[in-house]
Amino acid sequence: RHAGNHVLGKKLFVEMVDSGIKPSEYTLITMVKLHGRCGAHEEAHDLVANWEARYGAKPSVIHFTCLMSGCLRTKSYDRAWVAYELMCQNGVRPDETTVATLLPGMVIAQQWDKCLLLVRQSLKSPNPINISSDTLNSALSQMQAAGGLGRYAEQMQELMKGANIPITTRSSAKRVS
């Protein structure tokens, strides 16, 4: 993985499985990171999506977050979101690292609806996920800077207020005070 030799990594993985060695959760992490580093997001997605059926172990939040991170590294924002949806469909709950990884990517992509959905799901779940106020204020600031998207910024402010998260962006602080 560190060498980024995709062909060799895949070959070693196949040889390992063919020789009867059951891959571990660490093997999955390594392969997801290798695929992500090499931009083979479809292969990484398929590996995670089919891991339990093929190898009998359910991927964890760490595996899904690595999948998202690899997609974001190559600016494959839609693929990162598909990985998030796959995680949710598999009953794996996002954690702070997942949100801290995915939210800035959705902000960069200016996919405001997905930003709001992620924040809403995180803050309003029965066990709310802690999102740093800096991350949320940065997202809010970017929404405001995008212009013409006041409804998204208003919704973000409401979510932040509802979670008692201080709003520190200048233009918002005036409106909220």
CSV table of C-alpha atoms in Angstrom, one decimal, residues 2-150:
chain,number,residue,atom,x,y,z
A,2,HIS,CA,2.7,2.4,1.0
A,3,ALA,CA,4.5,1.9,-2.4
A,4,GLY,CA,1.2,2.5,-4.2
A,5,ASN,CA,1.8,-0.6,-6.4
A,6,HIS,CA,-1.8,-1.4,-7.2
A,7,VAL,CA,-1.1,-4.4,-9.4
A,8,LEU,CA,1.2,-6.0,-6.9
A,9,GLY,CA,-1.2,-5.4,-4.0
A,10,LYS,CA,-4.1,-6.9,-5.8
A,11,LYS,CA,-2.0,-9.9,-6.9
A,12,LEU,CA,-0.8,-10.5,-3.3
A,13,PHE,CA,-4.4,-10.3,-2.0
A,14,VAL,CA,-5.7,-12.8,-4.6
A,15,GLU,CA,-2.8,-15.2,-3.8
A,16,MET,CA,-3.5,-14.9,-0.1
A,17,VAL,CA,-7.2,-15.7,-0.5
A,18,ASP,CA,-6.5,-18.4,-3.1
A,19,SER,CA,-4.1,-20.1,-0.7
A,20,GLY,CA,-6.9,-20.4,1.9
A,21,ILE,CA,-5.9,-17.5,4.2
A,22,LYS,CA,-8.9,-15.7,5.5
A,23,PRO,CA,-8.4,-11.9,5.2
A,24,SER,CA,-8.6,-9.8,8.3
A,25,GLU,CA,-10.1,-6.4,9.0
A,26,TYR,CA,-6.6,-5.1,8.7
A,27,THR,CA,-6.4,-6.6,5.2
A,28,LEU,CA,-9.6,-4.8,4.3
A,29,ILE,CA,-8.2,-1.5,5.5
A,30,THR,CA,-5.0,-2.0,3.6
A,31,MET,CA,-6.8,-2.9,0.4
A,32,VAL,CA,-9.3,0.0,0.7
A,33,LYS,CA,-6.4,2.4,1.2
A,34,LEU,CA,-4.4,0.9,-1.7
A,35,HIS,CA,-7.4,1.2,-4.0
A,36,GLY,CA,-8.1,4.7,-2.8
A,37,ARG,CA,-4.6,5.9,-3.2
A,38,CYS,CA,-4.6,4.6,-6.8
A,39,GLY,CA,-8.0,6.0,-7.6
A,40,ALA,CA,-9.6,2.6,-8.0
A,41,HIS,CA,-12.7,3.7,-6.1
A,42,GLU,CA,-15.1,1.2,-7.8
A,43,GLU,CA,-12.9,-1.7,-6.7
A,44,ALA,CA,-12.7,-0.3,-3.2
A,45,HIS,CA,-16.4,0.2,-3.0
A,46,ASP,CA,-17.1,-3.4,-4.4
A,47,LEU,CA,-14.6,-4.8,-1.9
A,48,VAL,CA,-16.3,-3.1,1.1
A,49,ALA,CA,-19.8,-3.8,-0.2
A,50,ASN,CA,-19.2,-7.5,-0.7
A,51,TRP,CA,-16.8,-8.1,2.2
A,52,GLU,CA,-19.3,-9.7,4.6
A,53,ALA,CA,-20.7,-12.0,2.0
A,54,ARG,CA,-17.3,-13.1,0.8
A,55,TYR,CA,-15.3,-13.2,4.0
A,56,GLY,CA,-17.8,-13.4,6.8
A,57,ALA,CA,-17.0,-10.2,8.6
A,58,LYS,CA,-19.0,-7.0,8.6
A,59,PRO,CA,-17.0,-3.8,7.7
A,60,SER,CA,-16.8,-1.3,10.5
A,61,VAL,CA,-17.1,2.5,10.5
A,62,ILE,CA,-13.3,2.6,10.1
A,63,HIS,CA,-13.5,0.7,6.8
A,64,PHE,CA,-16.3,2.9,5.4
A,65,THR,CA,-14.5,6.1,6.5
A,66,CYS,CA,-11.3,5.0,4.8
A,67,LEU,CA,-13.4,4.4,1.6
A,68,MET,CA,-14.8,7.9,1.9
A,69,SER,CA,-11.4,9.4,2.5
A,70,GLY,CA,-9.9,7.7,-0.5
A,71,CYS,CA,-12.7,9.1,-2.7
A,72,LEU,CA,-12.3,12.6,-1.2
A,73,ARG,CA,-8.5,12.5,-1.8
A,74,THR,CA,-9.1,12.4,-5.5
A,75,LYS,CA,-12.1,14.8,-5.4
A,76,SER,CA,-14.6,12.0,-6.1
A,77,TYR,CA,-17.2,13.7,-3.9
A,78,ASP,CA,-20.2,11.8,-5.3
A,79,ARG,CA,-18.4,8.5,-4.7
A,80,ALA,CA,-17.6,9.5,-1.1
A,81,TRP,CA,-21.3,10.2,-0.6
A,82,VAL,CA,-22.3,6.8,-2.1
A,83,ALA,CA,-19.9,5.2,0.4
A,84,TYR,CA,-21.6,7.1,3.2
A,85,GLU,CA,-25.0,5.9,2.0
A,86,LEU,CA,-23.7,2.3,1.8
A,87,MET,CA,-22.5,2.5,5.4
A,88,CYS,CA,-25.9,3.7,6.6
A,89,GLN,CA,-27.7,1.0,4.5
A,90,ASN,CA,-25.5,-1.6,6.2
A,91,GLY,CA,-26.5,-0.3,9.7
A,92,VAL,CA,-23.1,1.1,10.5
A,93,ARG,CA,-23.4,4.3,12.5
A,94,PRO,CA,-21.1,7.1,11.5
A,95,ASP,CA,-18.7,8.5,14.2
A,96,GLU,CA,-16.9,11.7,14.8
A,97,THR,CA,-14.1,10.7,12.4
A,98,THR,CA,-16.6,9.9,9.7
A,99,VAL,CA,-18.3,13.3,10.0
A,100,ALA,CA,-14.9,15.1,10.3
A,101,THR,CA,-13.8,13.4,7.1
A,102,LEU,CA,-17.0,13.7,5.0
A,103,LEU,CA,-18.4,17.1,5.9
A,104,PRO,CA,-15.4,19.2,4.7
A,105,GLY,CA,-15.4,17.3,1.4
A,106,MET,CA,-19.1,18.1,0.9
A,107,VAL,CA,-18.4,21.7,1.7
A,108,ILE,CA,-15.5,21.8,-0.8
A,109,ALA,CA,-17.9,20.2,-3.4
A,110,GLN,CA,-20.6,22.8,-2.4
A,111,GLN,CA,-23.1,20.0,-2.0
A,112,TRP,CA,-25.0,22.0,0.6
A,113,ASP,CA,-28.0,19.6,0.8
A,114,LYS,CA,-25.7,16.8,1.7
A,115,CYS,CA,-23.9,19.0,4.2
A,116,LEU,CA,-27.2,19.7,5.9
A,117,LEU,CA,-28.3,16.1,5.8
A,118,LEU,CA,-25.1,14.9,7.4
A,119,VAL,CA,-25.2,17.6,10.1
A,120,ARG,CA,-28.9,17.0,10.8
A,121,GLN,CA,-28.4,13.2,11.0
A,122,SER,CA,-25.4,13.7,13.3
A,123,LEU,CA,-26.8,16.3,15.7
A,124,LYS,CA,-30.4,15.0,15.9
A,125,SER,CA,-29.7,11.2,16.3
A,126,PRO,CA,-30.6,9.6,19.6
A,127,ASN,CA,-26.8,9.6,20.4
A,128,PRO,CA,-25.7,12.9,18.8
A,129,ILE,CA,-22.3,12.9,17.1
A,130,ASN,CA,-20.0,15.7,18.3
A,131,ILE,CA,-19.0,18.0,15.4
A,132,SER,CA,-16.5,20.7,16.2
A,133,SER,CA,-17.8,24.2,16.2
A,134,ASP,CA,-14.9,25.2,13.9
A,135,THR,CA,-16.0,22.6,11.3
A,136,LEU,CA,-19.6,23.8,11.5
A,137,ASN,CA,-18.8,27.5,11.4
A,138,SER,CA,-16.5,26.9,8.4
A,139,ALA,CA,-19.3,25.1,6.6
A,140,LEU,CA,-21.7,27.9,7.5
A,141,SER,CA,-19.2,30.5,6.3
A,142,GLN,CA,-18.7,28.7,3.0
A,143,MET,CA,-22.5,28.5,2.5
A,144,GLN,CA,-22.8,32.2,3.0
A,145,ALA,CA,-19.9,32.9,0.7
A,146,ALA,CA,-21.5,30.9,-2.1
A,147,GLY,CA,-24.2,33.5,-2.3
A,148,GLY,CA,-27.9,33.1,-3.2
A,149,LEU,CA,-28.1,30.1,-0.9
A,150,GLY,CA,-29.6,31.8,2.2
